XYZ file of C-alpha atoms in Angstrom:
313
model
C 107.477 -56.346 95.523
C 108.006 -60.176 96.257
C 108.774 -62.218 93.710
C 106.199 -64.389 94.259
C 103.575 -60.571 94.529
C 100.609 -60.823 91.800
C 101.037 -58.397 89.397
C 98.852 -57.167 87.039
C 100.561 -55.121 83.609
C 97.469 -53.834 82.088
C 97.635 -54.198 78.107
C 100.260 -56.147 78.044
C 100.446 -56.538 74.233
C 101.409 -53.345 73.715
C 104.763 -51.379 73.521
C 105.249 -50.450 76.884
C 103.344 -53.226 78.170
C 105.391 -56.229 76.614
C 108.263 -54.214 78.274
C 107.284 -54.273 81.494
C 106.212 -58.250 81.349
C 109.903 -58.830 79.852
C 111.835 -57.025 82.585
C 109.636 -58.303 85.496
C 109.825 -61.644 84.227
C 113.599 -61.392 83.627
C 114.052 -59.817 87.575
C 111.890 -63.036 88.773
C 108.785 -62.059 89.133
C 106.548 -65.215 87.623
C 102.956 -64.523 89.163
C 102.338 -62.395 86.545
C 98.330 -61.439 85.817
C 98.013 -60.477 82.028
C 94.325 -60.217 80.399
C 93.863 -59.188 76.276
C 91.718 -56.122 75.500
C 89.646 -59.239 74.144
C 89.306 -60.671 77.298
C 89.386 -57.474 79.995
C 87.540 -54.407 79.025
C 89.105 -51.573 81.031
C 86.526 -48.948 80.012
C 83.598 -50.827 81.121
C 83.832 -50.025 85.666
C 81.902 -53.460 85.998
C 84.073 -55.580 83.992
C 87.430 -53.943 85.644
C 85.245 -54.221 89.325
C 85.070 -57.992 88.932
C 88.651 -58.551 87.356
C 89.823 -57.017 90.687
C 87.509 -59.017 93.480
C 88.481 -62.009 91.553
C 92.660 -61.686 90.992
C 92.827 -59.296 94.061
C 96.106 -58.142 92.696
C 98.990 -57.088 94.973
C 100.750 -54.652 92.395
C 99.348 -53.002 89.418
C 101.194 -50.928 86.455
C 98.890 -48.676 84.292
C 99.828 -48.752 80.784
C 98.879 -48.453 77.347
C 96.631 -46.787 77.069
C 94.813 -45.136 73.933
C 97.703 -42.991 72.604
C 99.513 -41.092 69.435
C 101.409 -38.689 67.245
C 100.361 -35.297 66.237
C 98.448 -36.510 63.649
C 96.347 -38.827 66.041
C 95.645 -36.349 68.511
C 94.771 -33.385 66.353
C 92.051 -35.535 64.440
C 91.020 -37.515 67.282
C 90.719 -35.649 70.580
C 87.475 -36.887 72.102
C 88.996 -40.583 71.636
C 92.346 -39.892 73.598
C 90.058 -38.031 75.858
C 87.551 -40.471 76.867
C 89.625 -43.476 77.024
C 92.090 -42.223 78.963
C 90.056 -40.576 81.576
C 87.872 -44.044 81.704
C 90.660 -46.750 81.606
C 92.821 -44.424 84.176
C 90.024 -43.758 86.781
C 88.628 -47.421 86.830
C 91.995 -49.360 87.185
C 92.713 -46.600 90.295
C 89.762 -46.822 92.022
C 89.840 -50.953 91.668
C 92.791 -51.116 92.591
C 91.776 -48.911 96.132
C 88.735 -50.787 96.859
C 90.281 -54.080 96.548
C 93.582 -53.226 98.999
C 96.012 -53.466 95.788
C 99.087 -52.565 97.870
C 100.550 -50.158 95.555
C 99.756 -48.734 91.871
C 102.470 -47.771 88.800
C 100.903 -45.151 86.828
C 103.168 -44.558 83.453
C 102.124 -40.911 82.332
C 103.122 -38.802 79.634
C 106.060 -35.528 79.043
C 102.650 -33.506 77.535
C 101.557 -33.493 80.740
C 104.026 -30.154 81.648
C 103.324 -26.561 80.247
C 103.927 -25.808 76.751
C 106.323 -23.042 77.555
C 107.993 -24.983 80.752
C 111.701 -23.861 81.844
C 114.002 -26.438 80.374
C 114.783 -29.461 81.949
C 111.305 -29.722 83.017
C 110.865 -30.358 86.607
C 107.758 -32.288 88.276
C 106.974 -29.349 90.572
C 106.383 -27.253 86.934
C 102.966 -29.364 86.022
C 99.617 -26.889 85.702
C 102.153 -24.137 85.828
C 101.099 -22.943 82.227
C 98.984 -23.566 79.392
C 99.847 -26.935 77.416
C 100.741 -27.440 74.252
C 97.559 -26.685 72.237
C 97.691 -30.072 69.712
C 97.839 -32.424 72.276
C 95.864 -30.881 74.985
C 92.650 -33.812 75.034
C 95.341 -36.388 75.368
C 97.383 -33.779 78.392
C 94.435 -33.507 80.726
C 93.538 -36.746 80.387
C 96.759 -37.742 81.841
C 96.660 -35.239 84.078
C 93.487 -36.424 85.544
C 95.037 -39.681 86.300
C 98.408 -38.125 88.292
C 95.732 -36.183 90.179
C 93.093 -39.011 90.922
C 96.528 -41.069 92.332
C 97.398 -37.784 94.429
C 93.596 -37.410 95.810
C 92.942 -41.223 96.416
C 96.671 -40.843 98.795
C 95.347 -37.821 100.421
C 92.046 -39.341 101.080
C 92.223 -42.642 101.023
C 96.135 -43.338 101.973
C 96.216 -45.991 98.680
C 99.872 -45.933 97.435
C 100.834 -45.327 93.835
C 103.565 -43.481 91.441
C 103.327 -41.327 88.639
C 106.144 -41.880 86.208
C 106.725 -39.452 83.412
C 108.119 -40.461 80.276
C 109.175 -38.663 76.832
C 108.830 -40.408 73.341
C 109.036 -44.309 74.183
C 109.666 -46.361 71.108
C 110.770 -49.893 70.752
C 109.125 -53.188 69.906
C 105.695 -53.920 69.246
C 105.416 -49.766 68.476
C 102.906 -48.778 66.487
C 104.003 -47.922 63.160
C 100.530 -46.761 61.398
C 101.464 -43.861 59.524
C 98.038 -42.159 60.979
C 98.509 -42.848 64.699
C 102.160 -43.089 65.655
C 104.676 -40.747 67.216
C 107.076 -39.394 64.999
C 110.369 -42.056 65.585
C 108.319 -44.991 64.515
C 106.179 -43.037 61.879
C 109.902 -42.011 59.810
C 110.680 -45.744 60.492
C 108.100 -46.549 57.803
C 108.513 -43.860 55.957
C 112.134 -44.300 55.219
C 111.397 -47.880 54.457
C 108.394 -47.947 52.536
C 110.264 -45.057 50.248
C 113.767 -47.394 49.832
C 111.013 -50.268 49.057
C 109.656 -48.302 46.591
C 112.416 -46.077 45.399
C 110.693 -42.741 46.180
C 113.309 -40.145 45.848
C 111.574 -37.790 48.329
C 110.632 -38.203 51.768
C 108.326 -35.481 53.573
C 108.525 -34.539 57.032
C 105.899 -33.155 59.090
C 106.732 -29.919 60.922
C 110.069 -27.277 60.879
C 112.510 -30.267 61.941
C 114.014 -27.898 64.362
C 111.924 -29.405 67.564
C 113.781 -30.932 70.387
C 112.724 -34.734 71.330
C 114.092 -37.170 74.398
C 113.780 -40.245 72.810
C 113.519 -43.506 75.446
C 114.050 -47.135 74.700
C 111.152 -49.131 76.013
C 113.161 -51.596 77.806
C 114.809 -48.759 79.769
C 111.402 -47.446 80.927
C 110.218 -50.970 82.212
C 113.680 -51.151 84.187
C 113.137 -47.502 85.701
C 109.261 -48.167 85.856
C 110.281 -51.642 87.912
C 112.832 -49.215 90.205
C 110.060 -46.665 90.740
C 107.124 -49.057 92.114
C 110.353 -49.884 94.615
C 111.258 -46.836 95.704
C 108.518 -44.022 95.633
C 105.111 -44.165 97.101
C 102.036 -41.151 98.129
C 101.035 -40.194 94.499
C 104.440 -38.968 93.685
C 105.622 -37.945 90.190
C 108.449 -39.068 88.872
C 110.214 -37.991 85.687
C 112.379 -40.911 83.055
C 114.394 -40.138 80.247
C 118.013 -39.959 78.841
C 118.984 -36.583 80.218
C 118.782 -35.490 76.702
C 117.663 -34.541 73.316
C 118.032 -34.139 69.506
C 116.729 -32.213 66.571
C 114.250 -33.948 64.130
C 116.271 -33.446 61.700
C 119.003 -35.027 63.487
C 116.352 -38.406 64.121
C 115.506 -37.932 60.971
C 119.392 -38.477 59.187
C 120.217 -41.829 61.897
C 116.847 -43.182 60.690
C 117.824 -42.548 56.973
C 121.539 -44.090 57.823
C 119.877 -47.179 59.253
C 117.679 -48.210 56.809
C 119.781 -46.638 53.971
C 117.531 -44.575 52.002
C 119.485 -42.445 49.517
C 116.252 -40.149 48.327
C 115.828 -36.646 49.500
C 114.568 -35.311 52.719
C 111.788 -32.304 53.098
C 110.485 -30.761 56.114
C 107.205 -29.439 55.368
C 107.036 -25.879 57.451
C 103.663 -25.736 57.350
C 102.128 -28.938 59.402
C 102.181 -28.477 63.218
C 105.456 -29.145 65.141
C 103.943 -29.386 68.656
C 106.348 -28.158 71.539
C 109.524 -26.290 70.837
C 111.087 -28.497 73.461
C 110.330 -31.113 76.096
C 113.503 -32.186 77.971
C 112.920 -33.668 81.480
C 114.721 -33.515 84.338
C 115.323 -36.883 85.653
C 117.076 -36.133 88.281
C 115.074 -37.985 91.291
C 115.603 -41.159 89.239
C 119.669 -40.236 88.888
C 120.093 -39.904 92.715
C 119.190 -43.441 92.877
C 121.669 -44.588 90.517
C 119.262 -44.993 87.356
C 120.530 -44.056 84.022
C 118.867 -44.834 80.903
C 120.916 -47.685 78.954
C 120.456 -48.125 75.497
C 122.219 -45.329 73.127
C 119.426 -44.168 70.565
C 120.801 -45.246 67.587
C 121.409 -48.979 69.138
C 118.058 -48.374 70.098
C 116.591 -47.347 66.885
C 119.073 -49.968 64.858
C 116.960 -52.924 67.331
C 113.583 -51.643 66.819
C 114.557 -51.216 62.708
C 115.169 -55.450 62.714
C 111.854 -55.677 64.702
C 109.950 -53.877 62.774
C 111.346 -55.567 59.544
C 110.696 -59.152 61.038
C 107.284 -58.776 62.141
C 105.064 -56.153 60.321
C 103.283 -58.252 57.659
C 103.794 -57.614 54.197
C 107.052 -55.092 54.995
C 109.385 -57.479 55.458
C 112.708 -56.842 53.697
């Protein structure tokens, strides 16, 4: 990319969005195209078809789109379903028909097999069934790695898939029904100081295994990987590796110094036993992940208290 390339971020409000405008904009990159969902419908083909003959953008990154926790995705399949599949397949085939030079899709870890050999490699995706509670949300993302692959093979349009675990950071979302589990204990922990509950419960056994990426980390590699690969490849991002729940679970407490009880409730869903990637195609090119997670999680804490209305300590 030149600095002076137009780039769209789609959603750029969002978590991983806002990331991605901050690091380009930090690297240089000013001619930046950014459109609200108020003001850019990317489920409707025609209003996405016109965006694109009008901007003719040189670059494109595909992000936020609709996602979630466990909760989310076990009550609302058809949603994570049908947005994804819609938003994903009209930004790619926009982006081909109006000679977009290359195309940043930002996947998701639930893409791999439930019961994938650990560190998962790229090469292991549709090698097994997926994990059953996020499955909607899986092949939906799936669909978009293989709509890049078949518009290379067919068309010879250039994109990336990159592969993420849990992303948190600013401007997550911390709505107790739709977020992933880092942000969710967040407010949890919070909310029960606030209120001096002296129990907090935990979805799930607490003995899961979670990467856990800092947003601005993912821009950087996201930024490195629209640079360096090309032809529909997939590319994983992460730390390199992993803690318990339970472990998250005691840093969160620390930081926002709750002194109430903690209880994992057994009997709610934990999703995957385990979902470390292997990151090394990112490694051989010098990438590693920057931000330690509790830094990480200690930054997004004084976000979070500054700017969620009404929660402010």
């Amino acid at each position: 990319m030149e600095k002076d390339s137009r780039i769209f971020v789609s959603m750029h409000t969002t978590l991983v969005g806002a990331a991605l405008v901050r690091k380009l904009r930090e690297a240089g990159y000013s001619n930046l195209i950014l459109r609200t969902t108020s003001e850019l419908d990317l489920t409707c083909q025609a209003a996405v078809d016109q965006f694109f003959d009008r901007e003719k953008p040189d670059y494109v990154f595909v992000t936020g789109e609709k996602a979630g926790g466990i909760f989310a995705k076990i009550t609302r399949p058809a949603e994570f379903i049908y947005h994804n599949i819609l938003i994903q397949a009209n930004l790619i085939h926009a982006a081909w028909k109006n000679n977009t030079k290359k195309l940043l899709l930002i996947s998701s870890s639930s893409i791999y097999p439930r019961g994938a050999p650990q560190p998962i490699r790229e090469e292991y995706l549709l090698g097994g069934p997926l994990e059953t509670t996020s499955e909607s949300y899986a092949i939906a993302k799936i669909a978009g790695v293989k709509m890049c692959q078949s518009y290379f093979r067919q068309y010879h349009f250039d994109s990336v898939c990159l592969v993420p675990p849990s992303v948190y950071g600013p401007f997550d979302d911390f709505d107790l029904e739709s977020s992933h589990v880092l942000p969710a204990l967040i407010r949890k922990f919070h909310e029960a100081r606030i209120n001096k509950s002296p129990r907090v419960v935990i979805w799930g056994s607490g003995r899961t295994r979670r990467d856990f990426l800092h947003v601005d980390d993912l821009a950087d590699a996201a930024i490195l990987a629209m640079r360096q690969f090309a032809a529909g490849e997939i590319v994983n991002v992460g730390t390199g590796g992993d803690v318990e729940i339970r472990e998250l679970a005691e840093i969160i407490k620390d930081i926002v110094g709750y002194r109430g009880d903690v209880f994992f409730d057994a009997s709610m869903p934990d999703g995957s036993p385990r979902m470390l990637l292997d990151v090394s195609k990112l490694r051989n090119l010098g990438w590693r992940a920057k931000i330690e997670l509790r830094d990480g999680i200690e930054n997004t804490y004084r976000w979070y208290c500054r700017h969620i209305e009404g929660l402010i300590d």
